[in-house]
Amino acid sequence: MSLLSLPHRRFLQDLFPKTDCLLTPEEMVVFEADASRLEGTPLAVVRPETEEQIIELMRWAHKERIPLYPRARATNVVGLCVPQKPGIVVSTLKMNSILEVDSDDFIARVQPGVITGDLQKRVEQEKLFYPPDPASLGISTIGGNVATCAGGMRALKYGVTREWVLGCKAVLPGGKTITCGGRNHKNVVGLDLLRLLTGSEGTLAFMTEITLKLIPKPESTASILAGFANLEEALHAIKVMFKAGMLPAALEFMGPEVLTALQDAGAVPWPSTVTASLLLRFDGSHQGLEADLEKAGAIFKACNVLWSTTGIGKEEEEPLWDVRRSINPASFKVAPDKYSDDVTVPRGKLLEAVTGIRQIANKHSLTILTFGHVGDGNIHVNIMHDASDHDELARAKRAKKEISNFILSLRGTLSGEHGVGLVKAPYVHLQLSETERSLMKQIKHIFDPHSIMNPGKAF
Amino acid sequence: MSLLSLPHRRFLQDLFPKTDCLLTPEEMVVFEADASRLEGTPLAVVRPETEEQIIELMRWAHKERIPLYPRARATNVVGLCVPQKPGIVVSTLKMNSILEVDSDDFIARVQPGVITGDLQKRVEQEKLFYPPDPASLGISTIGGNVATCAGGMRALKYGVTREWVLGCKAVLPGGKTITCGGRNHKNVVGLDLLRLLTGSEGTLAFMTEITLKLIPKPESTASILAGFANLEEALHAIKVMFKAGMLPAALEFMGPEVLTALQDAGAVPWPSTVTASLLLRFDGSHQGLEADLEKAGAIFKACNVLWSTTGIGKEEEEPLWDVRRSINPASFKVAPDKYSDDVTVPRGKLLEAVTGIRQIANKHSLTILTFGHVGDGNIHVNIMHDASDHDELARAKRAKKEISNFILSLRGTLSGEHGVGLVKAPYVHLQLSETERSLMKQIKHIFDPHSIMNPGKAF
């Protein structure tokens, strides 16, 4: 049974009628974990529908010193949604309305629980475009994306979620509300609280409404999938392409281990001499795209491409992107378990990073898959292992730690887009100084003096 | 003579040898005002060359409670650089080195006093591109641009300065240093102190080094200058263009009063039926640009354009942009003085805003020029007047205040890109709530407990 006191239970049941307040373990079980597979048992789960409910909840929790854990679709892989200490999980599932899409102001105003992919489809009906595309966009939410400053493949051309947030309404611990920014595409009045909340991992305030910037939807897209003899040659081709002034919307690489995994899982389209692959997408006008494909093709040819194929428009492009999408299923044929990481290095250090990770893999007799976003230096690292094999599990853990240290030695960052959450919190001191963390903690204290917002996470 | 005590003078003269410490009114006079024409007399002007000097200065000023006023080229139009209370002006003029341009990492690392236009020329030599282009870029600095989160014409496609800052080193009051972000294009570890400093108008810390994100330089640019019967038709044409998926890098409008001023000042290229003009620039590949011009031309034709001309590549485009550049000289033929403002409204409210500003102009028998960035809803408002005519000056002041209130009633913002500084500080409470300003003041207090950093500014 719930560990909540009777008055607390009554308060929550009054504020969240019927099924909007869950108190039994059976009801709460799905709210215990996130995609990190870490878990914690909440005292209760509530599902607000209105800002008024959140104001009341924040007033109460602040007074009673009860932790709150904001949670949307819990696709987070670093334990951000996990109620580590006893507290209330606050689900945004019922705050999932697209409040407004304004094709004159080029904005969308949404509640935090709106699924990113749903918003994208909605705005595209009006020839508008919301570029951020975290891999989880089909199931993750705008609220979660803003809380983590989610990235994605199109970040190369369009930047991350931060660049697309124009405003928000938020409730502070204690129940006061603030409005940051608004509908204006430019706004420089006061300190930038909006971007302070963005990426704060739910540790400062609860966003109840978010205004996003939109742009015209590009006429079309075009993709190239290309195979090279090795990653060095592939990255050289990219360098030449950048020098020629080309900026793809997305630019993905797949390392040798990924290609082997794909090959073992089924047919791959390229010859066996290919050990590194690039997948690019351009967007723009039809005529511009034709020119882009031609130009990129010529560059790749001059850079010893072994194999390539192209597609213009969604239908033609899908088979190319299916190859990348099959990395995840193929990886589980390598080993039943994986540690995923999303380390990021300065762009020019990508080859060095991948080479070093391979050395760590060899040292520990592990298969480590590397793929990700070339343009951001954002490498997805999958340390494959069998968790039932204690020795292998221990080696995987050691490899994970060594990779973190190695990436920092390249002046990289512990997280490019997944965030810190619970999983990386123990390592933050390796990247941020005591002074920097002290400033962050003091800022947290201003917003949340009793530390009720997602405690134990982020910094 | 300086009002500084002898020990303070000695301290400064020891830390800043020879001409790097100015103490006489004659030497300091050029450091008293900024482009706002407001002024204040500093106690001293110092010109640090090293971070070590700034650390010592910040330690001393914190201990002695002496205000510091960071100052670069002082192009700010809202009094941001003005030493309102007695204090030390800290010039970044001698910290003007481009420390590094890395075409593999796609970053530039600079000292705060580097002139933005100089950096752009430098990176373009390596086929790299730093998009932010505040109008002052030929004389303003990266440090000032970051401190104000400067915008510019290319913000429509590329966003503002905030989107291009990857990292900084900064000295806090008291002398501690922090490093925010770094060379990584994606980074989500900890609260976003970097973007908190960006746009903070020098009120939190002193940046000693800034790392900027670069992208490949687009192959070429192309421009269109077009005349319409009225602003309504011009804006309709833009709407159709956006619907067709086109996103220019820059998209400027000039209202009827501007066109009259240009006509009075000399020849304009269009027929007299034109009362509103658009100036667009696209960037991309040669073939893409040709397609863009063709497509935009067809759209404009369908939208009753009265006159237009195009240019591909800098040489052909310059005469088109000369028309816009002549607004400022032409404006002074209307009246000898102006109040400049840079109000911003949600994009769809541009016509309503310009129409309302015209009504305010008529009411006060003033000429008010409106032009600016269509895509951002960012309107440059020039309230022309003769300051020696007391009645006209009073009317201009009333008009300025009425415009601020009117813009806020359209859910606009007091400043899109100029900042708050001294000039707009009295109006900030109209836009930000008590709770929001209180959060900002508490954050300021964490960084700067004795309020030595640019006091009296911003919020």
PDB file of C-alpha atoms in Angstrom, chain A residues 100 102-106 109 126-127 148-153 155-160 162-163 165 172 176-180 183-193 195-196 198-201 203-204 213-219 239 241-247 285 287-288 290-292 294-295 342 344-349 373 375-378 410-420 428 431-433 435-444 446-447 458-459, chain B residues 100 102-106 109 126-127 148-153 155-160 162-163 165 172 176-180 183-193 195-196 198-201 203-204 213-219 239 241-247 285 287-288 290-292 294-295 342 344-349 373 375-378 410-420 428 431-433 435-444 446-447 458-459:
ATOM      1  CA  GLU A 100      -2.770  26.527 -31.514  1.00  0.00           C
ATOM      2  CA  ASP A 102      -0.610  29.921 -36.214  1.00  0.00           C
ATOM      3  CA  SER A 103       0.613  30.043 -39.792  1.00  0.00           C
ATOM      4  CA  ASP A 104       0.844  33.854 -39.696  1.00  0.00           C
ATOM      5  CA  ASP A 105       2.923  34.048 -36.526  1.00  0.00           C
ATOM      6  CA  PHE A 106       4.810  30.842 -37.440  1.00  0.00           C
ATOM      7  CA  ARG A 109       1.460  26.553 -28.767  1.00  0.00           C
ATOM      8  CA  GLU A 126      -0.216  23.836 -43.088  1.00  0.00           C
ATOM      9  CA  LYS A 127       3.117  23.718 -44.919  1.00  0.00           C
ATOM     10  CA  THR A 148      16.158  17.572 -22.016  1.00  0.00           C
ATOM     11  CA  CYS A 149      16.948  20.011 -24.854  1.00  0.00           C
ATOM     12  CA  ALA A 150      16.588  17.052 -27.188  1.00  0.00           C
ATOM     13  CA  GLY A 151      18.701  16.880 -30.319  1.00  0.00           C
ATOM     14  CA  GLY A 152      18.214  14.661 -33.313  1.00  0.00           C
ATOM     15  CA  MET A 153      19.552  14.155 -36.786  1.00  0.00           C
ATOM     16  CA  ALA A 155      20.420  19.353 -35.530  1.00  0.00           C
ATOM     17  CA  LEU A 156      23.279  19.691 -38.015  1.00  0.00           C
ATOM     18  CA  LYS A 157      21.296  22.153 -40.105  1.00  0.00           C
ATOM     19  CA  TYR A 158      18.606  23.291 -37.693  1.00  0.00           C
ATOM     20  CA  GLY A 159      20.082  23.126 -34.195  1.00  0.00           C
ATOM     21  CA  VAL A 160      18.565  21.447 -31.152  1.00  0.00           C
ATOM     22  CA  ARG A 162      16.600  25.046 -27.555  1.00  0.00           C
ATOM     23  CA  GLU A 163      16.688  26.910 -30.846  1.00  0.00           C
ATOM     24  CA  VAL A 165      11.479  27.247 -28.078  1.00  0.00           C
ATOM     25  CA  LEU A 172       7.286  27.179  -9.686  1.00  0.00           C
ATOM     26  CA  LYS A 176       3.624  30.883  -8.531  1.00  0.00           C
ATOM     27  CA  THR A 177       3.525  30.997 -12.314  1.00  0.00           C
ATOM     28  CA  ILE A 178       5.893  32.603 -14.763  1.00  0.00           C
ATOM     29  CA  THR A 179       5.699  33.349 -18.468  1.00  0.00           C
ATOM     30  CA  CYS A 180       9.006  33.252 -20.324  1.00  0.00           C
ATOM     31  CA  ARG A 183       5.283  34.455 -29.618  1.00  0.00           C
ATOM     32  CA  ASN A 184       8.065  36.739 -30.776  1.00  0.00           C
ATOM     33  CA  HIS A 185      10.834  35.289 -32.917  1.00  0.00           C
ATOM     34  CA  LYS A 186      13.301  37.747 -31.391  1.00  0.00           C
ATOM     35  CA  ASN A 187      13.188  38.807 -27.773  1.00  0.00           C
ATOM     36  CA  VAL A 188      16.001  40.113 -25.562  1.00  0.00           C
ATOM     37  CA  VAL A 189      14.276  41.520 -22.494  1.00  0.00           C
ATOM     38  CA  GLY A 190      15.688  40.283 -19.188  1.00  0.00           C
ATOM     39  CA  LEU A 191      17.752  37.226 -18.344  1.00  0.00           C
ATOM     40  CA  ASP A 192      16.970  34.230 -20.525  1.00  0.00           C
ATOM     41  CA  LEU A 193      14.902  32.150 -18.093  1.00  0.00           C
ATOM     42  CA  ARG A 195      16.682  28.707 -22.070  1.00  0.00           C
ATOM     43  CA  LEU A 196      17.577  28.150 -18.434  1.00  0.00           C
ATOM     44  CA  THR A 198      15.249  24.282 -21.428  1.00  0.00           C
ATOM     45  CA  GLY A 199      17.452  21.299 -20.686  1.00  0.00           C
ATOM     46  CA  SER A 200      17.040  21.708 -16.914  1.00  0.00           C
ATOM     47  CA  GLU A 201      15.684  18.128 -16.731  1.00  0.00           C
ATOM     48  CA  THR A 203      14.658  20.291 -11.789  1.00  0.00           C
ATOM     49  CA  LEU A 204      13.438  23.905 -11.685  1.00  0.00           C
ATOM     50  CA  LYS A 213       8.987  28.501 -33.550  1.00  0.00           C
ATOM     51  CA  LEU A 214       8.057  27.140 -36.960  1.00  0.00           C
ATOM     52  CA  ILE A 215       9.458  27.780 -40.420  1.00  0.00           C
ATOM     53  CA  PRO A 216       8.171  27.090 -43.937  1.00  0.00           C
ATOM     54  CA  LYS A 217       8.278  23.411 -44.777  1.00  0.00           C
ATOM     55  CA  PRO A 218      10.978  22.787 -47.389  1.00  0.00           C
ATOM     56  CA  GLU A 219       9.577  21.693 -50.739  1.00  0.00           C
ATOM     57  CA  LYS A 239      35.147  17.375 -45.314  1.00  0.00           C
ATOM     58  CA  MET A 241      31.549  18.367 -49.141  1.00  0.00           C
ATOM     59  CA  PHE A 242      31.566  20.952 -46.349  1.00  0.00           C
ATOM     60  CA  LYS A 243      34.328  22.876 -48.139  1.00  0.00           C
ATOM     61  CA  ALA A 244      32.062  22.994 -51.174  1.00  0.00           C
ATOM     62  CA  GLY A 245      29.479  24.842 -49.070  1.00  0.00           C
ATOM     63  CA  MET A 246      27.006  21.994 -48.689  1.00  0.00           C
ATOM     64  CA  LEU A 247      25.093  21.631 -45.413  1.00  0.00           C
ATOM     65  CA  SER A 285      13.598  23.050 -53.555  1.00  0.00           C
ATOM     66  CA  GLN A 287      15.819  21.952 -58.447  1.00  0.00           C
ATOM     67  CA  GLY A 288      18.181  22.686 -55.575  1.00  0.00           C
ATOM     68  CA  GLU A 290      18.797  17.688 -57.863  1.00  0.00           C
ATOM     69  CA  ALA A 291      21.836  19.922 -57.930  1.00  0.00           C
ATOM     70  CA  ASP A 292      22.798  18.825 -54.412  1.00  0.00           C
ATOM     71  CA  GLU A 294      24.679  15.671 -58.415  1.00  0.00           C
ATOM     72  CA  LYS A 295      27.304  17.689 -56.598  1.00  0.00           C
ATOM     73  CA  ASP A 342      25.603   9.399 -26.632  1.00  0.00           C
ATOM     74  CA  THR A 344      29.913  13.936 -28.163  1.00  0.00           C
ATOM     75  CA  VAL A 345      33.303  15.201 -29.262  1.00  0.00           C
ATOM     76  CA  PRO A 346      34.428  18.277 -31.179  1.00  0.00           C
ATOM     77  CA  ARG A 347      33.538  17.533 -34.783  1.00  0.00           C
ATOM     78  CA  GLY A 348      37.122  17.053 -35.971  1.00  0.00           C
ATOM     79  CA  LYS A 349      37.791  14.449 -33.294  1.00  0.00           C
ATOM     80  CA  HIS A 373      25.683  12.264 -36.226  1.00  0.00           C
ATOM     81  CA  GLY A 375      28.091  16.907 -38.150  1.00  0.00           C
ATOM     82  CA  ASP A 376      27.683  17.181 -34.390  1.00  0.00           C
ATOM     83  CA  GLY A 377      30.447  14.782 -33.362  1.00  0.00           C
ATOM     84  CA  ASN A 378      27.605  13.026 -31.542  1.00  0.00           C
ATOM     85  CA  LEU A 410      39.265  14.722 -26.273  1.00  0.00           C
ATOM     86  CA  ARG A 411      37.467  17.771 -24.842  1.00  0.00           C
ATOM     87  CA  GLY A 412      34.147  16.068 -25.517  1.00  0.00           C
ATOM     88  CA  THR A 413      31.010  16.116 -23.395  1.00  0.00           C
ATOM     89  CA  LEU A 414      29.399  13.376 -21.316  1.00  0.00           C
ATOM     90  CA  SER A 415      26.120  13.939 -23.099  1.00  0.00           C
ATOM     91  CA  GLY A 416      25.266  15.447 -26.430  1.00  0.00           C
ATOM     92  CA  GLU A 417      21.535  14.902 -26.299  1.00  0.00           C
ATOM     93  CA  HIS A 418      20.399  12.237 -23.816  1.00  0.00           C
ATOM     94  CA  GLY A 419      21.002  14.343 -20.711  1.00  0.00           C
ATOM     95  CA  VAL A 420      22.467  13.510 -17.322  1.00  0.00           C
ATOM     96  CA  VAL A 428      29.258  15.361 -13.898  1.00  0.00           C
ATOM     97  CA  GLN A 431      33.208  17.782 -16.693  1.00  0.00           C
ATOM     98  CA  LEU A 432      31.963  20.711 -14.597  1.00  0.00           C
ATOM     99  CA  SER A 433      34.026  22.498 -11.966  1.00  0.00           C
ATOM    100  CA  THR A 435      32.332  26.692  -9.088  1.00  0.00           C
ATOM    101  CA  GLU A 436      30.111  25.847 -12.048  1.00  0.00           C
ATOM    102  CA  ARG A 437      28.148  23.220 -10.141  1.00  0.00           C
ATOM    103  CA  SER A 438      27.822  25.558  -7.195  1.00  0.00           C
ATOM    104  CA  LEU A 439      26.255  28.225  -9.434  1.00  0.00           C
ATOM    105  CA  MET A 440      23.836  25.618 -10.796  1.00  0.00           C
ATOM    106  CA  LYS A 441      22.880  24.473  -7.303  1.00  0.00           C
ATOM    107  CA  GLN A 442      22.314  28.039  -6.150  1.00  0.00           C
ATOM    108  CA  ILE A 443      20.134  28.723  -9.183  1.00  0.00           C
ATOM    109  CA  LYS A 444      18.207  25.528  -8.445  1.00  0.00           C
ATOM    110  CA  ILE A 446      16.170  30.010  -6.080  1.00  0.00           C
ATOM    111  CA  PHE A 447      13.556  28.155  -8.074  1.00  0.00           C
ATOM    112  CA  ALA A 458      21.182  16.340 -13.542  1.00  0.00           C
ATOM    113  CA  PHE A 459      23.912  18.161 -11.589  1.00  0.00           C
TER     114      PHE A 459
ATOM    115  CA  GLU B 100      41.698  29.885 -33.350  1.00  0.00           C
ATOM    116  CA  ASP B 102      39.304  25.221 -36.641  1.00  0.00           C
ATOM    117  CA  SER B 103      37.879  24.012 -39.926  1.00  0.00           C
ATOM    118  CA  ASP B 104      37.694  20.425 -38.633  1.00  0.00           C
ATOM    119  CA  ASP B 105      35.787  21.233 -35.458  1.00  0.00           C
ATOM    120  CA  PHE B 106      33.832  24.022 -37.197  1.00  0.00           C
ATOM    121  CA  ARG B 109      37.617  30.761 -30.491  1.00  0.00           C
ATOM    122  CA  GLU B 126      38.457  28.885 -45.012  1.00  0.00           C
ATOM    123  CA  LYS B 127      35.024  28.456 -46.608  1.00  0.00           C
ATOM    124  CA  THR B 148      23.257  41.502 -26.025  1.00  0.00           C
ATOM    125  CA  CYS B 149      22.349  38.319 -27.919  1.00  0.00           C
ATOM    126  CA  ALA B 150      22.534  40.423 -31.076  1.00  0.00           C
ATOM    127  CA  GLY B 151      20.238  39.633 -33.971  1.00  0.00           C
ATOM    128  CA  GLY B 152      20.524  40.824 -37.526  1.00  0.00           C
ATOM    129  CA  MET B 153      18.988  40.215 -40.898  1.00  0.00           C
ATOM    130  CA  ALA B 155      18.248  35.677 -38.049  1.00  0.00           C
ATOM    131  CA  LEU B 156      15.267  34.596 -40.135  1.00  0.00           C
ATOM    132  CA  LYS B 157      17.145  31.607 -41.484  1.00  0.00           C
ATOM    133  CA  TYR B 158      19.975  31.237 -38.984  1.00  0.00           C
ATOM    134  CA  GLY B 159      18.690  32.506 -35.634  1.00  0.00           C
ATOM    135  CA  VAL B 160      20.370  35.021 -33.357  1.00  0.00           C
ATOM    136  CA  ARG B 162      22.570  32.696 -28.930  1.00  0.00           C
ATOM    137  CA  GLU B 163      22.323  29.902 -31.492  1.00  0.00           C
ATOM    138  CA  VAL B 165      27.667  30.394 -29.053  1.00  0.00           C
ATOM    139  CA  LEU B 172      32.900  36.127 -11.861  1.00  0.00           C
ATOM    140  CA  LYS B 176      36.647  32.947  -9.815  1.00  0.00           C
ATOM    141  CA  THR B 177      36.532  31.664 -13.375  1.00  0.00           C
ATOM    142  CA  ILE B 178      34.044  29.387 -15.069  1.00  0.00           C
ATOM    143  CA  THR B 179      34.041  27.531 -18.366  1.00  0.00           C
ATOM    144  CA  CYS B 180      30.639  27.073 -19.967  1.00  0.00           C
ATOM    145  CA  ARG B 183      33.828  22.999 -28.631  1.00  0.00           C
ATOM    146  CA  ASN B 184      31.010  20.485 -28.877  1.00  0.00           C
ATOM    147  CA  HIS B 185      28.123  21.249 -31.191  1.00  0.00           C
ATOM    148  CA  LYS B 186      25.754  19.419 -28.846  1.00  0.00           C
ATOM    149  CA  ASN B 187      26.083  19.513 -25.076  1.00  0.00           C
ATOM    150  CA  VAL B 188      23.421  18.989 -22.423  1.00  0.00           C
ATOM    151  CA  VAL B 189      25.334  18.584 -19.181  1.00  0.00           C
ATOM    152  CA  GLY B 190      24.084  20.789 -16.339  1.00  0.00           C
ATOM    153  CA  LEU B 191      22.048  23.983 -16.365  1.00  0.00           C
ATOM    154  CA  ASP B 192      22.669  26.160 -19.406  1.00  0.00           C
ATOM    155  CA  LEU B 193      24.858  28.860 -17.855  1.00  0.00           C
ATOM    156  CA  ARG B 195      22.832  30.918 -22.598  1.00  0.00           C
ATOM    157  CA  LEU B 196      22.143  32.583 -19.268  1.00  0.00           C
ATOM    158  CA  THR B 198      24.265  35.315 -23.445  1.00  0.00           C
ATOM    159  CA  GLY B 199      22.061  38.402 -23.533  1.00  0.00           C
ATOM    160  CA  SER B 200      22.712  39.179 -19.858  1.00  0.00           C
ATOM    161  CA  GLU B 201      24.033  42.611 -20.865  1.00  0.00           C
ATOM    162  CA  THR B 203      25.365  42.087 -15.574  1.00  0.00           C
ATOM    163  CA  LEU B 204      26.611  38.674 -14.422  1.00  0.00           C
ATOM    164  CA  LYS B 213      29.864  27.490 -33.993  1.00  0.00           C
ATOM    165  CA  LEU B 214      30.584  27.718 -37.705  1.00  0.00           C
ATOM    166  CA  ILE B 215      28.997  26.054 -40.717  1.00  0.00           C
ATOM    167  CA  PRO B 216      30.080  25.609 -44.335  1.00  0.00           C
ATOM    168  CA  LYS B 217      29.883  28.847 -46.268  1.00  0.00           C
ATOM    169  CA  PRO B 218      27.037  28.660 -48.782  1.00  0.00           C
ATOM    170  CA  GLU B 219      28.231  28.638 -52.378  1.00  0.00           C
ATOM    171  CA  LYS B 239       2.980  34.658 -47.114  1.00  0.00           C
ATOM    172  CA  MET B 241       6.354  32.499 -50.652  1.00  0.00           C
ATOM    173  CA  PHE B 242       6.532  30.907 -47.204  1.00  0.00           C
ATOM    174  CA  LYS B 243       3.686  28.552 -48.144  1.00  0.00           C
ATOM    175  CA  ALA B 244       5.779  27.472 -51.123  1.00  0.00           C
ATOM    176  CA  GLY B 245       8.489  26.357 -48.701  1.00  0.00           C
ATOM    177  CA  MET B 246      10.964  29.159 -49.352  1.00  0.00           C
ATOM    178  CA  LEU B 247      13.050  30.506 -46.477  1.00  0.00           C
ATOM    179  CA  SER B 285      24.069  26.503 -54.407  1.00  0.00           C
ATOM    180  CA  GLN B 287      21.557  26.067 -59.267  1.00  0.00           C
ATOM    181  CA  GLY B 288      19.374  26.274 -56.183  1.00  0.00           C
ATOM    182  CA  GLU B 290      18.593  30.325 -59.855  1.00  0.00           C
ATOM    183  CA  ALA B 291      15.570  28.196 -59.054  1.00  0.00           C
ATOM    184  CA  ASP B 292      14.796  30.343 -56.001  1.00  0.00           C
ATOM    185  CA  GLU B 294      12.675  32.122 -60.680  1.00  0.00           C
ATOM    186  CA  LYS B 295      10.175  30.797 -58.182  1.00  0.00           C
ATOM    187  CA  ASP B 342      13.480  47.963 -32.403  1.00  0.00           C
ATOM    188  CA  THR B 344       9.132  43.215 -32.204  1.00  0.00           C
ATOM    189  CA  VAL B 345       5.699  41.701 -32.655  1.00  0.00           C
ATOM    190  CA  PRO B 346       4.504  38.192 -33.464  1.00  0.00           C
ATOM    191  CA  ARG B 347       5.179  37.771 -37.160  1.00  0.00           C
ATOM    192  CA  GLY B 348       1.529  37.887 -38.236  1.00  0.00           C
ATOM    193  CA  LYS B 349       0.985  41.217 -36.471  1.00  0.00           C
ATOM    194  CA  HIS B 373      12.900  42.259 -40.613  1.00  0.00           C
ATOM    195  CA  GLY B 375      10.404  37.289 -40.869  1.00  0.00           C
ATOM    196  CA  ASP B 376      11.030  38.179 -37.242  1.00  0.00           C
ATOM    197  CA  GLY B 377       8.313  40.795 -36.834  1.00  0.00           C
ATOM    198  CA  ASN B 378      11.230  43.000 -35.832  1.00  0.00           C
ATOM    199  CA  LEU B 410      -0.090  43.124 -29.634  1.00  0.00           C
ATOM    200  CA  ARG B 411       1.831  40.662 -27.431  1.00  0.00           C
ATOM    201  CA  GLY B 412       5.081  42.044 -28.791  1.00  0.00           C
ATOM    202  CA  THR B 413       8.338  42.625 -26.942  1.00  0.00           C
ATOM    203  CA  LEU B 414      10.044  45.859 -25.907  1.00  0.00           C
ATOM    204  CA  SER B 415      13.229  44.740 -27.595  1.00  0.00           C
ATOM    205  CA  GLY B 416      13.894  42.268 -30.352  1.00  0.00           C
ATOM    206  CA  GLU B 417      17.622  42.804 -30.617  1.00  0.00           C
ATOM    207  CA  HIS B 418      18.884  46.085 -29.134  1.00  0.00           C
ATOM    208  CA  GLY B 419      18.464  45.052 -25.523  1.00  0.00           C
ATOM    209  CA  VAL B 420      17.176  46.906 -22.471  1.00  0.00           C
ATOM    210  CA  VAL B 428      10.616  46.262 -18.268  1.00  0.00           C
ATOM    211  CA  GLN B 431       6.539  43.132 -19.942  1.00  0.00           C
ATOM    212  CA  LEU B 432       7.931  40.987 -17.109  1.00  0.00           C
ATOM    213  CA  SER B 433       6.028  40.117 -13.951  1.00  0.00           C
ATOM    214  CA  THR B 435       7.915  37.015 -10.011  1.00  0.00           C
ATOM    215  CA  GLU B 436       9.961  36.876 -13.206  1.00  0.00           C
ATOM    216  CA  ARG B 437      11.998  39.945 -12.321  1.00  0.00           C
ATOM    217  CA  SER B 438      12.518  38.642  -8.828  1.00  0.00           C
ATOM    218  CA  LEU B 439      13.974  35.381 -10.223  1.00  0.00           C
ATOM    219  CA  MET B 440      16.307  37.409 -12.449  1.00  0.00           C
ATOM    220  CA  LYS B 441      17.430  39.588  -9.546  1.00  0.00           C
ATOM    221  CA  GLN B 442      18.094  36.553  -7.378  1.00  0.00           C
ATOM    222  CA  ILE B 443      20.124  34.938 -10.176  1.00  0.00           C
ATOM    223  CA  LYS B 444      22.047  38.182 -10.579  1.00  0.00           C
ATOM    224  CA  ILE B 446      24.259  34.636  -7.045  1.00  0.00           C
ATOM    225  CA  PHE B 447      26.745  35.767  -9.665  1.00  0.00           C
ATOM    226  CA  ALA B 458      18.730  45.379 -18.075  1.00  0.00           C
ATOM    227  CA  PHE B 459      16.110  44.284 -15.500  1.00  0.00           C
TER     228      PHE B 459
END
